[in-house]
Each structure stands twice: as C-alpha cells, then as structure tokens.
Short mmCIF file of C-alpha atoms in Angstrom, two decimals:
data_model
loop_
_atom_site.label_atom_id
_atom_site.label_comp_id
_atom_site.label_asym_id
_atom_site.label_seq_id
_atom_site.Cartn_x
_atom_site.Cartn_y
_atom_site.Cartn_z
CA MET N 1402 -0.01 21.10 2.56
CA SER N 1403 -3.22 21.43 4.51
CA GLN N 1404 -4.02 18.23 6.33
CA SER N 1405 -7.74 18.96 6.24
CA ARG N 1406 -7.68 18.37 2.50
CA HIS N 1407 -6.52 14.79 2.98
CA VAL N 1408 -9.60 12.62 3.38
CA PRO N 1409 -8.71 9.09 4.53
CA VAL N 1410 -10.17 6.51 2.14
CA MET N 1411 -13.13 4.38 3.33
CA LEU N 1412 -12.43 5.58 6.85
CA GLN N 1413 -15.76 4.71 8.46
CA ARG N 1414 -15.81 1.22 7.00
CA CYS N 1415 -12.24 0.50 8.18
CA LEU N 1416 -13.11 1.62 11.72
CA ASP N 1417 -16.29 -0.50 11.73
CA LEU N 1418 -14.40 -3.58 10.55
CA LEU N 1419 -11.79 -3.23 13.30
CA ALA N 1420 -14.18 -2.09 16.05
CA PRO N 1421 -15.14 -5.47 17.61
CA ALA N 1422 -11.46 -6.18 18.31
CA LEU N 1423 -10.56 -2.76 19.76
CA GLN N 1424 -13.10 -2.21 22.54
CA GLU N 1425 -11.08 -3.69 25.40
CA PRO N 1426 -8.79 -1.45 27.47
CA GLY N 1427 -5.16 -1.94 26.41
CA ALA N 1428 -5.99 -3.17 22.89
CA VAL N 1429 -3.14 -2.42 20.46
CA VAL N 1430 -3.84 -1.38 16.89
CA VAL N 1431 -1.12 -1.04 14.24
CA ASP N 1432 -1.41 1.45 11.39
CA CYS N 1433 1.15 0.02 8.97
CA THR N 1434 0.89 2.98 6.59
CA LEU N 1435 0.76 6.09 8.76
CA GLY N 1436 1.03 8.71 6.00
CA LEU N 1437 -0.39 12.00 7.27
CA GLY N 1438 -2.06 10.24 10.19
CA GLY N 1439 -5.71 10.49 9.10
CA HIS N 1440 -6.58 6.86 9.81
CA SER N 1441 -4.40 6.85 12.95
CA GLN N 1442 -6.08 9.90 14.45
CA ALA N 1443 -9.51 8.42 13.74
CA LEU N 1444 -8.49 5.13 15.43
CA LEU N 1445 -7.28 6.98 18.55
CA ASP N 1446 -10.49 9.05 18.69
CA ARG N 1447 -12.89 6.19 18.13
CA PHE N 1448 -11.16 3.72 20.51
CA PRO N 1449 -10.15 5.79 23.54
CA GLU N 1450 -8.89 2.72 25.44
CA ALA N 1451 -6.63 1.55 22.59
CA ARG N 1452 -2.93 2.12 22.03
CA LEU N 1453 -1.63 2.86 18.53
CA VAL N 1454 1.61 1.73 16.92
CA ALA N 1455 2.13 3.42 13.52
CA LEU N 1456 4.80 2.76 10.90
CA ASP N 1457 5.99 4.73 7.91
CA ARG N 1458 9.14 4.57 5.80
CA ASP N 1459 8.82 8.26 4.90
CA LYS N 1460 10.53 10.52 7.44
CA GLU N 1461 8.62 13.61 6.32
CA ALA N 1462 5.30 11.80 6.85
CA LEU N 1463 6.45 10.78 10.34
CA ARG N 1464 7.37 14.37 11.19
CA LEU N 1465 4.02 15.78 10.05
CA SER N 1466 1.87 13.07 11.60
CA GLY N 1467 3.97 13.29 14.79
CA GLU N 1468 2.79 16.89 15.17
CA ARG N 1469 -0.79 15.87 14.47
CA LEU N 1470 -0.78 12.98 16.96
CA ALA N 1471 1.26 14.74 19.68
CA PRO N 1472 -1.89 15.49 21.78
CA TYR N 1473 -2.43 11.72 22.23
CA GLY N 1474 0.86 11.44 24.10
CA GLU N 1475 1.83 7.93 25.21
CA ARG N 1476 -1.09 6.32 23.37
CA ALA N 1477 0.69 6.76 20.01
CA THR N 1478 4.04 5.17 19.17
CA LEU N 1479 5.41 6.24 15.77
CA VAL N 1480 8.18 4.19 14.16
CA HIS N 1481 10.35 4.76 11.08
CA ALA N 1482 10.03 1.35 9.39
CA VAL N 1483 8.80 -0.42 6.29
CA TYR N 1484 5.70 -2.45 7.06
CA ASP N 1485 7.32 -5.84 6.47
CA GLU N 1486 9.45 -4.98 9.54
CA LEU N 1487 6.35 -5.25 11.73
CA PRO N 1488 7.53 -8.35 13.68
CA ASP N 1489 10.82 -6.61 14.61
CA VAL N 1490 9.01 -3.41 15.60
CA LEU N 1491 6.58 -5.30 17.88
CA ASP N 1492 9.48 -7.25 19.34
CA ARG N 1493 11.40 -4.03 20.12
CA ILE N 1494 8.48 -2.41 21.92
CA GLY N 1495 7.56 -5.61 23.75
CA VAL N 1496 4.12 -6.18 22.24
CA PRO N 1497 3.80 -9.88 21.39
CA ARG N 1498 0.29 -9.78 19.88
CA VAL N 1499 -2.00 -7.03 18.59
CA GLN N 1500 -5.78 -6.69 18.32
CA GLY N 1501 -5.98 -4.71 15.08
CA VAL N 1502 -3.93 -4.02 11.93
CA LEU N 1503 -4.71 -1.51 9.19
CA PHE N 1504 -2.93 -1.14 5.84
CA ASP N 1505 -3.76 1.70 3.43
CA LEU N 1506 -1.53 0.87 0.47
CA GLY N 1507 -2.16 4.04 -1.54
CA VAL N 1508 0.65 6.52 -2.15
CA SER N 1509 0.06 9.15 0.50
CA SER N 1510 -1.53 12.39 -0.65
CA MET N 1511 1.50 14.22 0.63
CA GLN N 1512 3.81 12.32 -1.70
CA LEU N 1513 1.52 12.97 -4.66
CA ASP N 1514 1.00 16.62 -3.83
CA GLU N 1515 4.62 17.45 -3.08
CA ALA N 1516 5.96 18.18 -6.55
CA GLY N 1517 9.59 17.46 -5.70
CA ARG N 1518 9.05 13.76 -5.10
CA GLY N 1519 8.23 12.83 -8.71
CA PHE N 1520 5.28 10.51 -8.00
CA ALA N 1521 2.74 12.49 -10.01
CA TYR N 1522 2.70 12.53 -13.80
CA ALA N 1523 0.57 15.69 -13.89
CA GLN N 1524 3.46 18.01 -12.99
CA ASP N 1525 7.14 18.13 -13.85
CA ALA N 1526 9.44 16.93 -11.06
CA PRO N 1527 12.66 15.00 -10.53
CA LEU N 1528 12.03 11.28 -11.15
CA ASP N 1529 12.64 10.08 -7.62
CA MET N 1530 9.58 8.15 -6.34
CA ARG N 1531 11.34 6.75 -3.26
CA MET N 1532 9.01 6.70 -0.26
CA ASP N 1533 12.08 6.75 1.96
CA GLN N 1534 14.41 9.24 0.30
CA THR N 1535 17.37 8.17 2.45
CA THR N 1536 17.84 4.82 0.74
CA GLY N 1537 17.68 2.87 -2.53
CA MET N 1538 17.55 3.67 -6.24
CA SER N 1539 15.46 6.49 -7.67
CA ALA N 1540 13.07 6.03 -10.61
CA ALA N 1541 15.54 7.92 -12.83
CA GLU N 1542 18.29 5.41 -12.01
CA VAL N 1543 15.94 2.53 -12.84
CA LEU N 1544 15.06 4.11 -16.21
CA ASN N 1545 18.66 4.94 -17.05
CA THR N 1546 20.37 1.70 -16.00
CA TYR N 1547 18.01 -1.30 -16.23
CA PRO N 1548 18.41 -3.57 -19.28
CA PRO N 1549 15.53 -3.22 -21.79
CA GLY N 1550 14.15 -6.70 -21.06
CA GLU N 1551 13.95 -5.92 -17.35
CA LEU N 1552 12.13 -2.62 -18.00
CA VAL N 1553 9.61 -4.43 -20.23
CA ARG N 1554 9.04 -7.01 -17.48
CA ILE N 1555 8.43 -4.29 -14.87
CA LEU N 1556 6.01 -2.33 -17.05
CA ARG N 1557 4.05 -5.48 -17.87
CA ALA N 1558 4.05 -7.02 -14.40
CA TYR N 1559 3.58 -3.90 -12.26
CA GLY N 1560 1.87 -1.50 -14.67
CA GLU N 1561 -0.15 -4.06 -16.61
CA GLU N 1562 1.01 -1.99 -19.60
CA LYS N 1563 0.19 -3.69 -22.93
CA GLN N 1564 2.45 -1.32 -24.87
CA ALA N 1565 5.52 -2.02 -22.70
CA LYS N 1566 7.79 -2.92 -25.62
CA ARG N 1567 7.03 0.28 -27.54
CA ILE N 1568 7.53 2.45 -24.47
CA VAL N 1569 10.78 0.74 -23.48
CA SER N 1570 12.33 0.96 -26.96
CA ALA N 1571 11.58 4.71 -26.89
CA ILE N 1572 13.11 4.99 -23.38
CA VAL N 1573 16.27 3.12 -24.44
CA ARG N 1574 16.66 5.26 -27.57
CA GLU N 1575 16.21 8.49 -25.58
CA ARG N 1576 18.38 7.60 -22.59
CA GLU N 1577 21.36 7.08 -24.89
CA LYS N 1578 21.06 10.70 -26.02
CA GLU N 1579 20.59 12.00 -22.49
CA PRO N 1580 19.79 10.27 -19.18
CA PHE N 1581 16.31 10.80 -17.74
CA SER N 1582 15.99 13.13 -14.77
CA ASN N 1583 12.50 14.68 -14.83
CA SER N 1584 8.97 13.36 -15.14
CA ALA N 1585 7.71 15.68 -17.93
CA ARG N 1586 10.15 14.24 -20.47
CA LEU N 1587 9.02 10.70 -19.63
CA VAL N 1588 5.33 11.66 -19.93
CA GLU N 1589 6.02 13.27 -23.34
CA LEU N 1590 7.90 10.21 -24.54
CA ILE N 1591 5.08 7.85 -23.49
CA ARG N 1592 2.47 10.00 -25.26
CA ALA N 1593 4.57 9.94 -28.43
CA ALA N 1594 5.27 6.20 -28.25
CA LEU N 1595 1.68 5.00 -27.85
CA PRO N 1596 -0.60 4.31 -30.80
CA GLN N 1597 -3.70 6.56 -31.00
CA ALA N 1598 -6.11 3.84 -29.87
CA ALA N 1599 -4.14 3.20 -26.67
CA LYS N 1600 -4.32 6.91 -25.75
CA ARG N 1601 -8.08 7.00 -25.84
CA THR N 1602 -8.67 4.71 -22.86
CA GLY N 1603 -8.01 4.84 -19.14
CA GLY N 1604 -6.91 8.36 -18.23
CA ASN N 1605 -3.34 9.64 -18.50
CA PRO N 1606 -1.31 7.34 -20.75
CA ALA N 1607 1.68 7.64 -18.39
CA LYS N 1608 -0.28 6.32 -15.41
CA ARG N 1609 0.63 2.64 -15.81
CA THR N 1610 4.35 3.31 -16.37
CA PHE N 1611 4.53 5.57 -13.30
CA GLN N 1612 2.77 2.94 -11.20
CA ALA N 1613 5.22 0.28 -12.40
CA LEU N 1614 8.25 2.44 -11.59
CA ARG N 1615 6.91 3.32 -8.16
CA ILE N 1616 6.34 -0.34 -7.29
CA GLU N 1617 9.83 -1.29 -8.50
CA VAL N 1618 11.61 1.60 -6.75
CA ASN N 1619 9.96 0.86 -3.41
CA GLY N 1620 9.91 -2.95 -3.74
CA GLU N 1621 6.23 -2.63 -2.89
CA LEU N 1622 4.97 -6.05 -3.93
CA SER N 1623 7.81 -8.03 -2.40
CA VAL N 1624 7.43 -6.01 0.82
CA LEU N 1625 3.68 -6.66 0.78
CA GLU N 1626 4.20 -10.39 0.18
CA ARG N 1627 6.12 -10.52 3.47
CA ALA N 1628 4.05 -7.93 5.33
CA ILE N 1629 0.50 -9.33 5.06
CA PRO N 1630 1.35 -12.83 6.40
CA ALA N 1631 3.48 -11.23 9.15
CA ALA N 1632 0.57 -8.99 10.15
CA VAL N 1633 -1.84 -11.95 10.26
CA GLU N 1634 0.70 -13.81 12.41
CA ALA N 1635 0.89 -10.83 14.81
CA LEU N 1636 -2.87 -10.85 15.45
CA ALA N 1637 -4.17 -12.26 18.72
CA VAL N 1638 -7.15 -14.60 18.44
CA GLY N 1639 -10.14 -12.30 17.94
CA GLY N 1640 -7.85 -9.68 16.36
CA ARG N 1641 -8.81 -8.14 13.02
CA ILE N 1642 -6.98 -6.89 9.94
CA ALA N 1643 -8.24 -4.46 7.28
CA VAL N 1644 -6.33 -3.81 4.03
CA LEU N 1645 -7.05 -1.10 1.46
CA SER N 1646 -5.37 -1.75 -1.90
CA TYR N 1647 -5.44 0.34 -5.05
CA HIS N 1648 -4.56 -1.95 -7.92
CA SER N 1649 -5.28 -5.52 -8.85
CA LEU N 1650 -1.75 -6.78 -8.10
CA GLU N 1651 -1.97 -5.70 -4.46
CA ASP N 1652 -5.55 -6.86 -4.08
CA ARG N 1653 -4.69 -10.29 -5.49
CA LEU N 1654 -1.88 -10.72 -2.97
CA VAL N 1655 -4.12 -9.79 -0.04
CA LYS N 1656 -6.87 -12.06 -1.35
CA GLN N 1657 -4.45 -15.01 -1.60
CA VAL N 1658 -3.13 -14.61 1.96
CA PHE N 1659 -6.63 -14.25 3.43
CA ALA N 1660 -8.01 -17.15 1.39
CA ALA N 1661 -5.16 -19.43 2.48
CA GLY N 1662 -5.75 -18.49 6.13
CA ALA N 1663 -9.49 -19.10 5.83
CA ALA N 1664 -9.10 -22.48 4.10
CA ASN N 1665 -9.55 -25.89 5.65
CA THR N 1666 -6.26 -27.64 4.78
CA ALA N 1667 -7.21 -31.15 5.86
CA PRO N 1668 -6.69 -33.99 3.41
CA PRO N 1669 -10.08 -34.89 1.88
CA GLY N 1670 -12.13 -37.65 3.51
CA LEU N 1671 -11.19 -37.16 7.18
CA PRO N 1672 -14.27 -37.78 9.36
CA VAL N 1673 -13.11 -35.16 11.90
CA VAL N 1674 -10.84 -32.27 10.97
CA PRO N 1675 -7.83 -32.07 13.35
CA GLU N 1676 -7.29 -28.58 14.72
CA ARG N 1677 -4.05 -27.99 12.88
CA TYR N 1678 -5.93 -28.15 9.54
CA ALA N 1679 -8.80 -25.89 10.59
CA PRO N 1680 -8.97 -22.31 9.23
CA ARG N 1681 -7.05 -19.63 11.16
CA LEU N 1682 -8.95 -16.72 9.63
CA LYS N 1683 -12.57 -15.79 9.07
CA LEU N 1684 -13.19 -13.46 6.12
CA LEU N 1685 -15.09 -10.29 7.10
CA THR N 1686 -15.75 -8.99 3.58
CA ARG N 1687 -17.44 -10.77 0.69
CA GLY N 1688 -14.79 -10.37 -1.97
CA ALA N 1689 -13.39 -6.86 -1.93
CA GLU N 1690 -15.61 -3.96 -0.81
CA LEU N 1691 -15.61 -0.83 -2.95
CA PRO N 1692 -16.01 2.83 -2.00
CA THR N 1693 -19.48 4.38 -2.40
CA GLU N 1694 -20.23 6.83 -5.20
CA GLU N 1695 -20.55 9.63 -2.63
CA GLU N 1696 -17.13 8.86 -1.29
CA ILE N 1697 -15.56 8.88 -4.75
CA ALA N 1698 -17.25 12.23 -5.44
CA GLU N 1699 -15.72 13.63 -2.23
CA ASN N 1700 -12.27 12.08 -2.74
CA ARG N 1701 -11.31 11.01 -6.26
CA ARG N 1702 -8.32 9.07 -4.90
CA ALA N 1703 -10.77 6.61 -3.35
CA ALA N 1704 -11.98 5.45 -6.78
CA PRO N 1705 -9.69 2.41 -7.26
CA ALA N 1706 -9.74 1.35 -3.58
CA ARG N 1707 -10.56 -2.26 -2.62
CA LEU N 1708 -11.07 -3.18 1.04
CA ARG N 1709 -10.67 -6.67 2.51
CA GLY N 1710 -10.93 -7.68 6.16
CA ALA N 1711 -10.31 -10.83 8.18
CA GLU N 1712 -10.45 -11.98 11.81
CA ARG N 1713 -7.98 -14.32 13.50
CA ILE N 1714 -10.05 -17.21 14.89
CA ARG N 1715 -7.37 -19.59 16.16
CA GLU N 1716 -3.68 -19.94 16.85
CA SER N 1717 -1.37 -21.59 14.34
CA ILE N 1718 -0.52 -25.11 15.37
CA GLY N 1719 2.54 -26.97 14.15
#
C-alpha cells in the first residue's frame, strides 16, 4: 500500500494544539496510535528537538512505520503495546513524565485497505478484525459463539444499531446452518434482515454491525477507558494531550475524562478553594472540533472525526 495515499486526519490542527508543549529540547511526545506513522513523522519534523515514543498493537503497522521513521534514528522509539499499557511502557524506558500525547482512534488505513483483515464491509474477507493478530478472538468467533442476548447488547451499545434484534436473530439462524467465516455473507445477511426504511439512511447498512464487532474484538472502549486517564496522568505540568475520535462512544469517554480533570471538585461554599480540589486540566477545544469541508473532500475518512485537547495545569494532590 502506498503510504503517500494515507493522509493523517486533522494533522495541522493536532500539531498546533501540541506545539506549545513541545518546543523545549528533550520534550517527549507519545503517539499512542502509530499506524502507518503519518502523525509521528509530522511530529518529528515539526519539533526537531523532541523525542517520540510511539505505540501500536499491530505488528505489521510497526514494521511499516519502522521503515518510514528509520531516518530519525534515536529520536523515535517504537513499541509493540496497546495504548492502555502506556504507564508500563514509560516505566520501562525510564521516562517519568511526557510533554505531549496524541491519540488517533480511527482504524488505520492499512487495516481497512488490506483485504485479508476483514475490517471493511466493502470487500469480502475473512472475519478477523483483530488489530493484533497474534492474540484474542476473531470477529467470526464472536459471531459464532456469543449468546444471542450478548450479541444484541454489543450491536446496540457499540454500533448504536436500532435493528440489533432482527440482525441477531438472522445471525443465530444462519450460524446454526454454517458458522460465519467471511464478511460478504454477513453483509448480505444484514441487508436481508433490515426493513426497507432502515436501508435508506446512513450509508452501508452493515457499517454499524462491523463497528460493533471491531470494538468488541479489540476491547476498544475498555482499553480507552483506562488509556485516557493514564495518558493525562503521564503528562508533566504544561504538557498537552490531543485525541481524535470517530464515533460518539469514544468521543463521550474522552469528553468525560477531560471534563472531570477540568472541574473544580471543592464542596460548595468554601471561601478559598484548597489546591487539591482545583482543576488539573485546562480544556483547549470548545467542545469537539470538526474537520473542515476541504479536509473531508481530500480524505473522506476524516468525515466523522472529533478532536479534543487539554493541557495539564497542576499536579494531582492526594
């Protein structure tokens, strides 16, 4: 796959948000979602005094971005890890605090474009969807083995799929005849199961089910629930974090963590707010920022992106 075709989402805005924290020599910035290395390369270019630590759970992504970032030598440290492992990674490399953290929570273009991984509903492929193919259950195993009630819960919670019950009863009926292995059969089944009105809105009717399976297979929301607070905790005072999310469930999680950090937690009525109740974060974005129309025209994968940023303004106390 040509790397030039992969345009990092909202790249300029992410760099601008992080910039004030990354000017000093020796600043460390963490790219928690390395992917093909587009954001990472831009960080290394824009902040020549900074050191990069980049994580990815996908070994193939690490191999490809390793080639891309090789010219930066010692300035780039690439680690095979899920992003909720950030505290352990920083501990291992002896970096107690960092000045910048970037998360781009989209499925990497490489995973979508590589037919064999089964992320995309537009082409037939094995139903795998694991970002790290060395571990865990595939999407096919989830479809073939989960109880119906659990599948309905996943489709509703992670896919925001209103027709979850219809789709799941069709899945259960079909898997008894023959277990699921490929994406085309699932796409067909979803098309057949949905009422006409539901097919007329919101793009490919399989989109929500595929999103739900991907989140379940990779434990994405539970990982994110641990990862965002851990990343905030890793920031030095003055450090900044930028998070790009692509659906409302992710964005809500990020919003909650940032809002809690930016809140004054003092009991009402105190004449002076003790430091331990004062906000630890300052929000850098008003709500979530959206990509521009030009950017969406250039890169359709940017369309659902939501960007939030925050700055660490004090240490946690007690």
